Coordinates of C-alpha atoms in Angstrom, one line a residue:
X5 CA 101.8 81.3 113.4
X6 CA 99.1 83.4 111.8
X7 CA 98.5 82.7 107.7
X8 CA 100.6 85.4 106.1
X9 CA 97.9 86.4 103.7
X10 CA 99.3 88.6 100.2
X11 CA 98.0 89.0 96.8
X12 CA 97.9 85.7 95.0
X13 CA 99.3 83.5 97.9
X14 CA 98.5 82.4 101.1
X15 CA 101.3 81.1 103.6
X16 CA 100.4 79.1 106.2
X17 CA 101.5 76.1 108.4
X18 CA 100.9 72.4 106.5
X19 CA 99.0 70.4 107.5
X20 CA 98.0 66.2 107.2
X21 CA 94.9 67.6 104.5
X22 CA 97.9 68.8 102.7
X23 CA 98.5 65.2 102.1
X24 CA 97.9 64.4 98.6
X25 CA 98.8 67.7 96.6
X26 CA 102.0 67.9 99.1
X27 CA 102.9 63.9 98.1
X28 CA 102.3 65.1 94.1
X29 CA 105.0 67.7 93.8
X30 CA 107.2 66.1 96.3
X31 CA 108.0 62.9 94.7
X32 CA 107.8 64.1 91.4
X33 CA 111.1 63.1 89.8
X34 CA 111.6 66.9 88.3
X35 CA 110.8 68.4 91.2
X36 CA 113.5 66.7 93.2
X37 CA 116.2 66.2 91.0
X38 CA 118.6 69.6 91.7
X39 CA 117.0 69.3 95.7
X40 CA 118.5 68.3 98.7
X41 CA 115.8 65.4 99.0
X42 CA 114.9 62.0 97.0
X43 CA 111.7 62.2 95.6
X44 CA 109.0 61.4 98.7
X45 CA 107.2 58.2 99.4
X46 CA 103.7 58.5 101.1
X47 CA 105.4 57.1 104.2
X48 CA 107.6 59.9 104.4
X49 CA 105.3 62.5 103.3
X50 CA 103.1 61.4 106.3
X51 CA 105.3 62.0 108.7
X52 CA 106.9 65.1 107.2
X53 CA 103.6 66.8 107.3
X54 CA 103.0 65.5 111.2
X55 CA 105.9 67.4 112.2
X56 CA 105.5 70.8 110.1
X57 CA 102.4 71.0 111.8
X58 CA 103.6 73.2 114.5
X59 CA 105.9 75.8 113.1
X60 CA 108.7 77.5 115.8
X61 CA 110.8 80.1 115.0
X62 CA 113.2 79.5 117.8
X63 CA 114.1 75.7 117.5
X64 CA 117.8 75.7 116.5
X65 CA 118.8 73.8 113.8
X66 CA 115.2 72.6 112.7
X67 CA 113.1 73.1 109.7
X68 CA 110.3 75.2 109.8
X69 CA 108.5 74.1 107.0
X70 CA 105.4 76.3 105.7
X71 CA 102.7 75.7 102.7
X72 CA 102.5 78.0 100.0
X73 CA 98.6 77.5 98.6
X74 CA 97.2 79.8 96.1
X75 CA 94.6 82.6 97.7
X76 CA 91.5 81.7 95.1
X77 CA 91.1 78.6 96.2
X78 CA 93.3 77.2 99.0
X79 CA 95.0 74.9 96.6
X80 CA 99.0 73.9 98.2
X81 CA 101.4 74.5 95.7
X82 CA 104.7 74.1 96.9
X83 CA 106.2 75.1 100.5
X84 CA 109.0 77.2 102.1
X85 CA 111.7 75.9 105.0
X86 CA 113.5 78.5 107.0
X87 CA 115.9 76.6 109.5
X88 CA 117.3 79.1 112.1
X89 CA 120.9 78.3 112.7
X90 CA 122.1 76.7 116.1
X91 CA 124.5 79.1 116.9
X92 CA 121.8 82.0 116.8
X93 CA 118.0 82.0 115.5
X94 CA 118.1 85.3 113.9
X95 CA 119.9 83.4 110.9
X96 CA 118.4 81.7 109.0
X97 CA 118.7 78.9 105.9
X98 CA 116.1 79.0 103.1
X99 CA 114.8 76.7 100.9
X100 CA 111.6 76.0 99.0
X101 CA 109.7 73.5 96.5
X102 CA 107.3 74.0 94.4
X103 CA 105.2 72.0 92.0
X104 CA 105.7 72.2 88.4
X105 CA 102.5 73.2 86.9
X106 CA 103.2 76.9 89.5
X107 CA 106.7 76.8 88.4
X108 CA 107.6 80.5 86.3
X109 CA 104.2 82.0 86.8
X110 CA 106.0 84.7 89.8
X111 CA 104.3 82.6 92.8
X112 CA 107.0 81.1 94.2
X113 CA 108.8 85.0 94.2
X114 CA 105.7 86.4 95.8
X115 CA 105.8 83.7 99.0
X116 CA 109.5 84.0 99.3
X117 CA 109.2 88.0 99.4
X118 CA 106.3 88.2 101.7
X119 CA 107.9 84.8 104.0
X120 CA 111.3 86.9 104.6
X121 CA 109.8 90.7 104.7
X122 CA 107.5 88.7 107.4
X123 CA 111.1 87.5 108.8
X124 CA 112.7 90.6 109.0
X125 CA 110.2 92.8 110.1
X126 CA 108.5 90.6 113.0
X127 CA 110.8 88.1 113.6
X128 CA 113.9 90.4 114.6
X129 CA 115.8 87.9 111.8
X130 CA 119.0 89.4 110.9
X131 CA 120.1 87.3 108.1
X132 CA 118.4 84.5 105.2
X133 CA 121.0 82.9 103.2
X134 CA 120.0 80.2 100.7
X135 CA 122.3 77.2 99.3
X136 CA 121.2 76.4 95.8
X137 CA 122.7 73.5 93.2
X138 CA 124.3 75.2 90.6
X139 CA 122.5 73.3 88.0
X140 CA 119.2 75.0 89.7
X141 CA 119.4 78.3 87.3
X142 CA 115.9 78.8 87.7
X143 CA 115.8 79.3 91.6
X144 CA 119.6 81.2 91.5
X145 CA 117.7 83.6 89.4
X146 CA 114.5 84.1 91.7
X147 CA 117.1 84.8 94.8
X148 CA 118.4 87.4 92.6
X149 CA 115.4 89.0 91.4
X150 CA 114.5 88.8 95.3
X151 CA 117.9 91.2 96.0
X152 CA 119.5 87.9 97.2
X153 CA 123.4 88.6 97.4
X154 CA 125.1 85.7 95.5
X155 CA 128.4 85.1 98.1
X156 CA 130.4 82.7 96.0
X157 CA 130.3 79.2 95.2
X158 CA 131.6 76.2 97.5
X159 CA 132.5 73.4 95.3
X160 CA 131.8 70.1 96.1
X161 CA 130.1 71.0 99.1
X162 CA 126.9 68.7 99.1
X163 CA 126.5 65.2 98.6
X164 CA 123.0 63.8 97.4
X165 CA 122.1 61.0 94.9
X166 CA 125.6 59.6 94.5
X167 CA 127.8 62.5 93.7
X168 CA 129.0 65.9 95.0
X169 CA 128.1 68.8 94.3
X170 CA 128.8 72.2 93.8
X171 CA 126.2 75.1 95.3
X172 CA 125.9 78.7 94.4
X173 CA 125.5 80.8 98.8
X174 CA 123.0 83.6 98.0
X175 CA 122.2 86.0 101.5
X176 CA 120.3 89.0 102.6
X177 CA 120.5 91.0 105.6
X178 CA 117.7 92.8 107.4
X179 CA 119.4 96.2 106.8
X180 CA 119.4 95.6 103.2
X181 CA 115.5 94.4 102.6
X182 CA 114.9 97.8 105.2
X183 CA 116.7 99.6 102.6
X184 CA 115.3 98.9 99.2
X185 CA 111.7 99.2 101.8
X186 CA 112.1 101.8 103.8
X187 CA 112.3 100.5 106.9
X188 CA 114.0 101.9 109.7

């Protein structure tokens, strides 16, 4: 996959010089905490970053894991997972970390809308959906910004760090992203 190049982001596949910056959000406590994942130990931040080397489109059921670094100066500040779904790859789960000190300054929103336009218009995807703790106000209100349908709430649908938990589905359809762009 070719860096998807916008205004104040770059997105591009990770990679093992990703290492340390990669390591620094993803174990950080805060970070983690309303995630799907336990903070990261270098161990398995090594061999995360091995395998999002080579992005696919078309694996079903596997992350496709994609750096977000900042256009100025190359820096990785978070990244974006899109998992196509085994029954058909033009659906596809979202999710996305980002480190703390890019947190609220719009970046995250930028990558997201550029990584799913990108979807939708050269990737045939028909449909992003996005699970999100409910706890995790911050990111339900970024898929809404982004014209993310919220679809309900499924109530103790997750289990992570000793507990269920509830999750707000948020979804978007290509013929809805065409609409609000124009697109045929």
């Amino acid at each position: 996959m070719d860096p998807i190049s916008l205004s104040r982001v770059r997105i591009r596949p990770l990679s093992p010089d990703d290492f340390d910056a990669f390591l620094a959000y993803r174990s950080d406590p805060e970070v983690a905490r309303l995630q799907g994942y336990d903070p990261f130990t270098p161990e398995r931040a090594e061999v995360f970053l091995q395998f999002a080397q080579k992005p696919a489109w078309d694996l079903p059921g596997e992350w496709m894991q994609l750096g977000v670094e900042l256009a100025e100066t190359g820096q990785l500040i978070g990244d974006i997972g899109l998992k196509p779904e085994s029954f058909d790859t033009r659906i596809l789960e979202l999710g996305f970390s980002f480190a703390r000190a890019w947190q609220g300054q719009g970046l995250a929103g930028e990558a997201i809308a550029g990584l799913i336009g990108y979807a939708f218009t050269r990737q045939s995807v028909h449909r992003i959906y996005a699970y999100t703790d409910v706890r995790n106000t911050r990111a339900a209100r970024l898929l809404q910004r982004l014209h993310f349908r919220h679809e309900g709430t499924t109530l103790q649908s997750f289990y992570g760090k000793g507990a269920w938990r509830d999750e707000y589905l948020f979804a978007q359809l290509a013929s809805e992203w065409a609409g609000r762009h124009h697109q045929p």
